[in-house]
Amino acid sequence: MTMSNTWQAQLADAYIDPLALLKDLGINPNDLPEKIASRTGFAFKVTRSFAARMKPGDPLDPLLRQVLPSLEEDKIVPGFHRDPVGDLEAIEEPGLLHKYQGRVLLITTGACAIHCRYCFRRNFPYQEQQLAKRRESISLERIKEDPSISEVIFSGGDPLVLSNDRLRTLIAAIAAIPSVERLRLHTRLPIVLPSRIDPELRDILQSTRLKVIVVIHANHSNEINDEVHQALEALSLQGITLLNQTVLLKGINDDADLLSDLSHRLFEGGVLPYYLHLLDRAQGTHHFEVEEAKAKAIYEGLLSRLPGYLVPKMVREEKGAPSKIPLLG
Ligand SMILES: *Cc1c(COP(=O)(O)O)cnc(C)c1O
Ligand code: SF4
């Protein structure tokens, strides 16, 4: 394999300049509905693999709109906060969030392969609050001390930007805690960088004694091309439970037919829809919000179109609540 084919090389080769992406897509920035902004705080980033699924010449492409920075991000809108879901209050140790009974979430890294403009953690202080190697044993000790914790969730950032060696070590340390039964990975890599699902990673996930659940994040059926489909199939053939979460996004997927297509496409790859999240009100994301009445109408549309097992649960997250809050039965 040449270096340029490794997932690490592809990750390093991601677009970091929106103008370069627009040029490759044959889109004149003046044809965009809004001016694009140059960003330093939450930089522009998108893998070439994901960008290749965008429609050339279409300024309204639903994949493009997830990653293009807009001047709207600078507006201060009441109700939108830097810590929209109370993550900071749930931190027990750097990198360890404990909000819900029985499961803890590890901020394994601050890095992602793509920067989704609507991200609820776009303002998260990763520098201080990610799992730092030198303090990792303290976090693991906290998990060990609380036998009610049966599930550990790797989140971030995106845990699959970590190397296979790092993941192997971390998973072994978790598996050494007898009360932990399940390992969950929250990752967008199978979608935005499907080459990441390499045989070594699949082997790591298969050889642990923990039950593994991989929760991917796709918002539109155009995201699932053949390569993604194959990566998902490879995971599901290994007995890994595959679930998907979607964020309901204005102008991107706020339509029952689109979301219904997404559910079908996911299921072809062995993935069941899990959550349909109403937008977490993070500062800089207000322009993606879908009104609640419209969200409910879309949801009713999904219920009437799909078999029950292909309907995700529509939820919102509220600071301090004991779970994500379902919006309709
Ligand atoms: C969403 C979330 C979880 C997982 O919740 P589930 O309803 O089990 O998917 C766990 N910990 C934190 C901090 C979360 O935000
Ligand atoms: S991949 Fe997930 S964590 Fe990373 S920017 Fe997108 S939504 Fe945020």
CSV table of C-alpha atoms and ligand atoms in Angstrom, one decimal:
chain,number,residue,atom,x,y,z
A,1,MET,CA,0.0,0.0,0.0
A,2,THR,CA,1.3,3.4,-0.8
A,3,MET,CA,1.4,6.1,1.8
A,4,SER,CA,-1.3,8.1,0.1
A,5,ASN,CA,-3.7,5.2,0.5
A,6,THR,CA,-3.6,5.0,4.3
A,7,TRP,CA,-6.4,6.6,6.2
A,8,GLN,CA,-3.8,8.7,8.1
A,9,ALA,CA,-2.6,10.1,4.8
A,10,GLN,CA,-6.2,10.8,3.7
A,11,LEU,CA,-6.9,12.5,7.0
A,12,ALA,CA,-3.8,14.7,6.6
A,13,ASP,CA,-5.0,15.6,3.1
A,14,ALA,CA,-8.4,16.9,4.1
A,15,TYR,CA,-9.6,20.2,2.8
A,16,ILE,CA,-8.8,23.0,5.2
A,17,ASP,CA,-9.7,25.9,2.9
A,18,PRO,CA,-13.4,26.3,1.9
A,19,LEU,CA,-12.3,28.2,-1.3
A,20,ALA,CA,-10.3,25.2,-2.5
A,21,LEU,CA,-13.3,22.9,-2.0
A,22,LEU,CA,-15.6,25.3,-3.8
A,23,LYS,CA,-13.2,25.5,-6.7
A,24,ASP,CA,-13.0,21.7,-7.0
A,25,LEU,CA,-16.8,21.6,-6.9
A,26,GLY,CA,-17.0,24.3,-9.6
A,27,ILE,CA,-19.0,26.6,-7.4
A,28,ASN,CA,-18.5,30.4,-7.5
A,29,PRO,CA,-18.5,31.7,-3.9
A,30,ASN,CA,-20.8,34.6,-5.1
A,31,ASP,CA,-23.5,32.0,-5.9
A,32,LEU,CA,-23.7,30.9,-2.3
A,33,PRO,CA,-26.8,32.0,-0.4
A,34,GLU,CA,-24.6,33.5,2.3
A,35,LYS,CA,-21.1,34.8,2.4
A,36,ILE,CA,-18.6,32.3,3.7
A,37,ALA,CA,-16.6,33.2,6.7
A,38,SER,CA,-13.0,32.4,7.4
A,39,ARG,CA,-12.6,30.7,10.7
A,40,THR,CA,-9.9,30.3,13.2
A,41,GLY,CA,-11.7,29.2,16.4
A,42,PHE,CA,-13.6,26.3,14.8
A,43,ALA,CA,-11.6,25.8,11.6
A,44,PHE,CA,-12.9,24.5,8.3
A,45,LYS,CA,-12.2,20.8,7.7
A,46,VAL,CA,-13.6,18.1,5.4
A,47,THR,CA,-12.2,14.9,4.0
A,48,ARG,CA,-11.8,14.5,0.3
A,49,SER,CA,-13.8,11.3,0.5
A,50,PHE,CA,-16.8,13.1,2.0
A,51,ALA,CA,-16.4,16.0,-0.4
A,52,ALA,CA,-16.5,13.6,-3.4
A,53,ARG,CA,-20.1,12.9,-2.5
A,54,MET,CA,-21.1,16.5,-2.9
A,55,LYS,CA,-22.8,17.5,-6.1
A,56,PRO,CA,-20.6,19.6,-8.3
A,57,GLY,CA,-22.0,23.0,-9.1
A,58,ASP,CA,-24.7,22.8,-6.4
A,59,PRO,CA,-24.3,25.6,-3.8
A,60,LEU,CA,-27.2,24.0,-1.8
A,61,ASP,CA,-25.8,20.5,-1.6
A,62,PRO,CA,-26.8,19.1,1.7
A,63,LEU,CA,-23.4,17.7,2.5
A,64,LEU,CA,-21.7,21.0,1.6
A,65,ARG,CA,-24.0,22.9,3.8
A,66,GLN,CA,-23.0,20.9,6.8
A,67,VAL,CA,-19.4,22.1,6.6
A,68,LEU,CA,-19.4,25.6,5.0
A,69,PRO,CA,-18.8,28.3,7.6
A,70,SER,CA,-21.4,31.0,7.5
A,71,LEU,CA,-21.3,34.6,8.9
A,72,GLU,CA,-24.4,33.6,10.9
A,73,GLU,CA,-22.0,31.7,13.2
A,74,ASP,CA,-20.8,35.1,14.6
A,75,LYS,CA,-24.3,36.2,15.7
A,76,ILE,CA,-25.0,36.1,19.4
A,77,VAL,CA,-28.6,34.7,19.6
A,78,PRO,CA,-30.4,34.4,23.0
A,79,GLY,CA,-30.8,30.8,24.1
A,80,PHE,CA,-27.6,29.6,22.3
A,81,HIS,CA,-24.7,28.9,24.7
A,82,ARG,CA,-21.1,27.8,24.7
A,83,ASP,CA,-22.0,24.8,26.8
A,84,PRO,CA,-25.5,24.0,25.5
A,85,VAL,CA,-26.1,20.6,27.2
A,86,GLY,CA,-24.2,21.0,30.5
A,87,ASP,CA,-21.2,18.9,29.5
A,88,LEU,CA,-18.9,21.0,31.8
A,89,GLU,CA,-21.1,20.3,34.8
A,90,ALA,CA,-20.9,16.5,34.1
A,91,ILE,CA,-17.1,16.3,34.1
A,92,GLU,CA,-15.9,14.1,36.9
A,93,GLU,CA,-12.2,14.1,35.9
A,94,PRO,CA,-10.7,15.6,32.7
A,95,GLY,CA,-12.1,13.6,29.9
A,96,LEU,CA,-14.7,11.7,31.9
A,97,LEU,CA,-18.3,12.8,31.7
A,98,HIS,CA,-20.9,11.1,33.8
A,99,LYS,CA,-24.5,12.3,33.1
A,100,TYR,CA,-26.6,9.2,33.0
A,101,GLN,CA,-27.0,6.1,35.2
A,102,GLY,CA,-24.8,3.2,34.2
A,103,ARG,CA,-22.8,4.8,31.5
A,104,VAL,CA,-19.9,7.2,31.3
A,105,LEU,CA,-18.5,9.1,28.3
A,106,LEU,CA,-14.8,9.6,27.6
A,107,ILE,CA,-13.6,12.6,25.6
A,108,THR,CA,-10.8,10.5,24.1
A,109,THR,CA,-9.5,13.3,21.8
A,110,GLY,CA,-10.5,16.7,20.6
A,111,ALA,CA,-9.8,15.9,16.9
A,112,CYS,CA,-12.3,15.0,14.2
A,113,ALA,CA,-11.9,14.2,10.5
A,114,ILE,CA,-14.6,16.8,9.6
A,115,HIS,CA,-15.8,19.9,11.2
A,116,CYS,CA,-19.6,20.0,11.2
A,117,ARG,CA,-20.7,23.6,11.7
A,118,TYR,CA,-23.7,22.6,13.8
A,119,CYS,CA,-21.6,20.6,16.3
A,120,PHE,CA,-22.8,20.9,19.9
A,121,ARG,CA,-19.2,20.6,21.1
A,122,ARG,CA,-17.8,23.3,18.8
A,123,ASN,CA,-16.9,25.4,21.8
A,124,PHE,CA,-15.8,22.6,24.1
A,125,PRO,CA,-12.5,23.3,25.9
A,126,TYR,CA,-10.8,20.2,24.6
A,127,GLN,CA,-7.3,21.5,25.7
A,128,GLU,CA,-8.1,21.1,29.3
A,129,GLN,CA,-10.9,18.6,29.2
A,130,GLN,CA,-9.9,15.7,27.0
A,131,LEU,CA,-8.6,12.5,28.4
A,132,ALA,CA,-4.9,13.2,28.9
A,133,LYS,CA,-2.7,10.2,28.9
A,134,ARG,CA,-0.9,11.1,32.1
A,135,ARG,CA,-4.2,11.4,34.0
A,136,GLU,CA,-5.9,8.5,32.3
A,137,SER,CA,-5.4,6.1,35.2
A,138,ILE,CA,-7.3,8.5,37.5
A,139,SER,CA,-10.3,8.4,35.2
A,140,LEU,CA,-10.1,4.6,34.8
A,141,GLU,CA,-9.9,4.3,38.6
A,142,ARG,CA,-13.1,6.4,38.9
A,143,ILE,CA,-14.9,3.9,36.6
A,144,LYS,CA,-13.5,1.0,38.6
A,145,GLU,CA,-14.7,2.5,41.9
A,146,ASP,CA,-18.3,2.7,40.6
A,147,PRO,CA,-19.7,-0.8,39.9
A,148,SER,CA,-22.9,0.7,38.6
A,149,ILE,CA,-21.1,1.7,35.4
A,150,SER,CA,-21.6,-1.1,32.9
A,151,GLU,CA,-21.0,0.9,29.7
A,152,VAL,CA,-18.1,3.1,28.6
A,153,ILE,CA,-18.6,5.4,25.6
A,154,PHE,CA,-15.7,6.6,23.6
A,155,SER,CA,-16.5,10.1,22.2
A,156,GLY,CA,-14.6,13.3,21.4
A,157,GLY,CA,-13.9,14.7,19.0
A,158,ASP,CA,-13.9,11.4,17.2
A,159,PRO,CA,-12.3,8.4,18.9
A,160,LEU,CA,-11.5,6.7,15.6
A,161,VAL,CA,-8.9,9.4,14.7
A,162,LEU,CA,-6.8,7.6,17.4
A,163,SER,CA,-4.4,5.1,16.2
A,164,ASN,CA,-5.1,1.4,16.4
A,165,ASP,CA,-2.3,1.0,19.0
A,166,ARG,CA,-3.8,3.7,21.2
A,167,LEU,CA,-7.3,2.2,20.9
A,168,ARG,CA,-6.1,-1.3,21.6
A,169,THR,CA,-4.4,-0.1,24.8
A,170,LEU,CA,-7.4,1.9,25.9
A,171,ILE,CA,-9.9,-0.8,25.2
A,172,ALA,CA,-7.8,-3.4,27.1
A,173,ALA,CA,-7.7,-1.1,30.1
A,174,ILE,CA,-11.5,-0.7,30.0
A,175,ALA,CA,-12.0,-4.5,29.5
A,176,ALA,CA,-9.9,-5.1,32.6
A,177,ILE,CA,-12.6,-3.5,34.7
A,178,PRO,CA,-14.9,-6.4,35.6
A,179,SER,CA,-18.1,-4.3,36.0
A,180,VAL,CA,-17.9,-2.9,32.5
A,181,GLU,CA,-19.8,-5.0,30.0
A,182,ARG,CA,-20.3,-2.7,27.0
A,183,LEU,CA,-18.1,-0.4,24.9
A,184,ARG,CA,-19.7,2.1,22.7
A,185,LEU,CA,-18.0,4.2,20.1
A,186,HIS,CA,-19.6,7.5,18.9
A,187,THR,CA,-17.9,8.2,15.6
A,188,ARG,CA,-18.4,9.8,12.2
A,189,LEU,CA,-15.4,8.2,10.6
A,190,PRO,CA,-17.2,5.3,9.0
A,191,ILE,CA,-19.1,8.0,7.1
A,192,VAL,CA,-16.4,10.7,6.4
A,193,LEU,CA,-13.4,8.4,6.2
A,194,PRO,CA,-14.5,4.8,5.5
A,195,SER,CA,-11.0,3.6,4.9
A,196,ARG,CA,-10.5,4.0,8.7
A,197,ILE,CA,-12.4,0.8,9.2
A,198,ASP,CA,-9.3,-1.3,8.4
A,199,PRO,CA,-8.9,-5.0,9.2
A,200,GLU,CA,-6.7,-4.3,12.2
A,201,LEU,CA,-9.4,-2.1,13.8
A,202,ARG,CA,-12.1,-4.7,13.1
A,203,ASP,CA,-9.9,-7.2,14.8
A,204,ILE,CA,-9.5,-5.0,17.9
A,205,LEU,CA,-13.2,-4.5,18.1
A,206,GLN,CA,-13.9,-8.2,17.7
A,207,SER,CA,-11.3,-9.6,20.0
A,208,THR,CA,-12.3,-7.7,23.2
A,209,ARG,CA,-14.6,-9.4,25.7
A,210,LEU,CA,-16.8,-6.3,25.7
A,211,LYS,CA,-20.0,-6.1,23.7
A,212,VAL,CA,-19.3,-3.4,21.1
A,213,ILE,CA,-21.8,-0.9,19.8
A,214,VAL,CA,-20.7,1.6,17.1
A,215,VAL,CA,-23.0,4.6,16.8
A,216,ILE,CA,-22.3,6.4,13.6
A,217,HIS,CA,-23.6,9.9,12.6
A,218,ALA,CA,-25.2,10.4,9.2
A,219,ASN,CA,-27.6,13.1,8.3
A,220,HIS,CA,-28.5,12.4,4.6
A,221,SER,CA,-28.6,9.3,2.4
A,222,ASN,CA,-26.1,11.0,0.0
A,223,GLU,CA,-23.5,10.4,2.7
A,224,ILE,CA,-23.7,6.7,2.2
A,225,ASN,CA,-21.9,5.7,-1.0
A,226,ASP,CA,-20.6,2.2,-1.9
A,227,GLU,CA,-17.4,2.6,0.1
A,228,VAL,CA,-19.3,3.6,3.3
A,229,HIS,CA,-21.8,0.8,2.7
A,230,GLN,CA,-18.9,-1.7,2.5
A,231,ALA,CA,-17.3,-0.4,5.7
A,232,LEU,CA,-20.6,-0.7,7.5
A,233,GLU,CA,-21.3,-4.1,6.2
A,234,ALA,CA,-17.9,-5.3,7.3
A,235,LEU,CA,-18.6,-4.1,10.8
A,236,SER,CA,-22.0,-5.6,11.0
A,237,LEU,CA,-20.8,-9.0,9.6
A,238,GLN,CA,-18.5,-9.1,12.7
A,239,GLY,CA,-21.4,-9.0,15.0
A,240,ILE,CA,-21.0,-5.4,16.0
A,241,THR,CA,-24.2,-3.6,16.8
A,242,LEU,CA,-24.5,-0.6,14.5
A,243,LEU,CA,-26.7,2.4,15.3
A,244,ASN,CA,-27.0,5.9,13.7
A,245,GLN,CA,-27.7,9.3,15.1
A,246,THR,CA,-28.9,12.2,13.0
A,247,VAL,CA,-29.2,15.8,13.8
A,248,LEU,CA,-32.3,17.5,12.3
A,249,LEU,CA,-30.9,20.4,10.3
A,250,LYS,CA,-32.7,23.2,8.6
A,251,GLY,CA,-32.1,23.2,4.8
A,252,ILE,CA,-30.3,19.9,5.0
A,253,ASN,CA,-32.5,17.1,6.1
A,254,ASP,CA,-35.7,18.7,7.4
A,255,ASP,CA,-38.0,16.6,5.3
A,256,ALA,CA,-39.7,13.3,6.0
A,257,ASP,CA,-38.9,11.8,2.6
A,258,LEU,CA,-35.2,12.5,2.9
A,259,LEU,CA,-35.0,11.1,6.4
A,260,SER,CA,-37.0,8.1,5.3
A,261,ASP,CA,-34.5,7.4,2.5
A,262,LEU,CA,-31.7,7.7,5.0
A,263,SER,CA,-33.3,5.1,7.3
A,264,HIS,CA,-33.6,2.7,4.4
A,265,ARG,CA,-30.1,3.3,3.2
A,266,LEU,CA,-28.7,2.8,6.7
A,267,PHE,CA,-30.5,-0.5,7.1
A,268,GLU,CA,-29.0,-1.8,3.8
A,269,GLY,CA,-25.6,-1.5,5.6
A,270,GLY,CA,-26.9,-3.2,8.7
A,271,VAL,CA,-27.4,0.0,10.7
A,272,LEU,CA,-30.5,0.8,12.7
A,273,PRO,CA,-31.6,4.4,13.3
A,274,TYR,CA,-31.1,5.4,17.0
A,275,TYR,CA,-31.6,9.1,17.7
A,276,LEU,CA,-32.9,12.0,15.7
A,277,HIS,CA,-31.6,14.9,17.7
A,278,LEU,CA,-33.2,18.3,17.8
A,279,LEU,CA,-30.3,20.8,17.5
A,280,ASP,CA,-28.4,21.4,20.7
A,281,ARG,CA,-28.4,25.1,21.0
A,282,ALA,CA,-24.6,25.7,20.8
A,283,GLN,CA,-23.5,29.3,20.1
A,284,GLY,CA,-22.9,29.8,16.4
A,285,THR,CA,-25.5,27.2,15.2
A,286,HIS,CA,-28.8,29.0,15.4
A,287,HIS,CA,-29.2,29.0,11.6
A,288,PHE,CA,-29.5,25.2,11.6
A,289,GLU,CA,-32.4,25.1,14.0
A,290,VAL,CA,-35.8,23.6,12.9
A,291,GLU,CA,-38.8,24.9,14.7
A,292,GLU,CA,-40.4,22.4,17.1
A,293,ALA,CA,-43.8,22.3,15.4
A,294,LYS,CA,-42.1,21.5,12.1
A,295,ALA,CA,-39.9,18.9,13.7
A,296,LYS,CA,-43.0,17.2,15.1
A,297,ALA,CA,-44.7,17.3,11.7
A,298,ILE,CA,-41.6,15.7,10.1
A,299,TYR,CA,-41.6,13.0,12.7
A,300,GLU,CA,-45.3,12.2,12.1
A,301,GLY,CA,-44.3,11.9,8.5
A,302,LEU,CA,-41.6,9.4,9.4
A,303,LEU,CA,-44.0,7.3,11.5
A,304,SER,CA,-46.4,7.1,8.6
A,305,ARG,CA,-43.8,6.1,6.1
A,306,LEU,CA,-41.5,3.6,7.9
A,307,PRO,CA,-41.7,0.3,9.7
A,308,GLY,CA,-41.3,1.0,13.4
A,309,TYR,CA,-37.8,-0.3,13.6
A,310,LEU,CA,-36.6,2.2,11.0
A,311,VAL,CA,-38.0,5.3,12.9
A,312,PRO,CA,-35.3,6.9,15.1
A,313,LYS,CA,-36.3,8.3,18.5
A,314,MET,CA,-36.7,12.1,18.2
A,315,VAL,CA,-35.0,13.6,21.3
A,316,ARG,CA,-33.6,16.7,22.7
A,317,GLU,CA,-31.0,17.1,25.4
A,318,GLU,CA,-31.7,19.2,28.4
A,319,LYS,CA,-29.2,20.2,31.0
A,320,GLY,CA,-29.5,18.3,34.2
A,321,ALA,CA,-32.1,15.8,32.8
A,322,PRO,CA,-31.6,12.1,33.7
A,323,SER,CA,-31.7,11.1,30.0
A,324,LYS,CA,-32.2,12.5,26.5
A,325,ILE,CA,-35.8,13.6,26.3
A,326,PRO,CA,-38.1,11.9,23.7
A,327,LEU,CA,-40.3,14.4,21.9
A,328,LEU,CA,-43.1,12.1,20.6
A,329,GLY,CA,-43.9,8.5,21.5
B,1,LIG,C1,-25.9,11.2,25.1
B,1,LIG,C2,-24.9,10.8,26.2
B,1,LIG,C3,-24.8,9.5,26.6
B,1,LIG,C4,-25.5,8.4,26.0
B,1,LIG,O1,-26.9,8.4,26.2
B,1,LIG,P1,-27.8,7.3,25.6
B,1,LIG,O2,-29.2,7.7,25.8
B,1,LIG,O3,-27.5,6.0,26.3
B,1,LIG,O4,-27.4,7.1,24.1
B,1,LIG,C5,-24.0,9.3,27.7
B,1,LIG,N1,-23.3,10.2,28.3
B,1,LIG,C6,-23.4,11.5,27.9
B,1,LIG,C7,-22.6,12.5,28.6
B,1,LIG,C8,-24.2,11.9,26.8
B,1,LIG,O5,-24.3,13.1,26.4
B,2,SF4,S1,-17.8,14.7,13.8
B,2,SF4,FE1,-19.1,14.9,15.6
B,2,SF4,S2,-17.8,15.9,17.2
B,2,SF4,FE2,-16.7,16.1,15.2
B,2,SF4,S3,-17.4,18.2,14.5
B,2,SF4,FE3,-18.8,16.6,13.6
B,2,SF4,S4,-20.5,16.6,15.0
B,2,SF4,FE4,-18.8,17.5,16.1
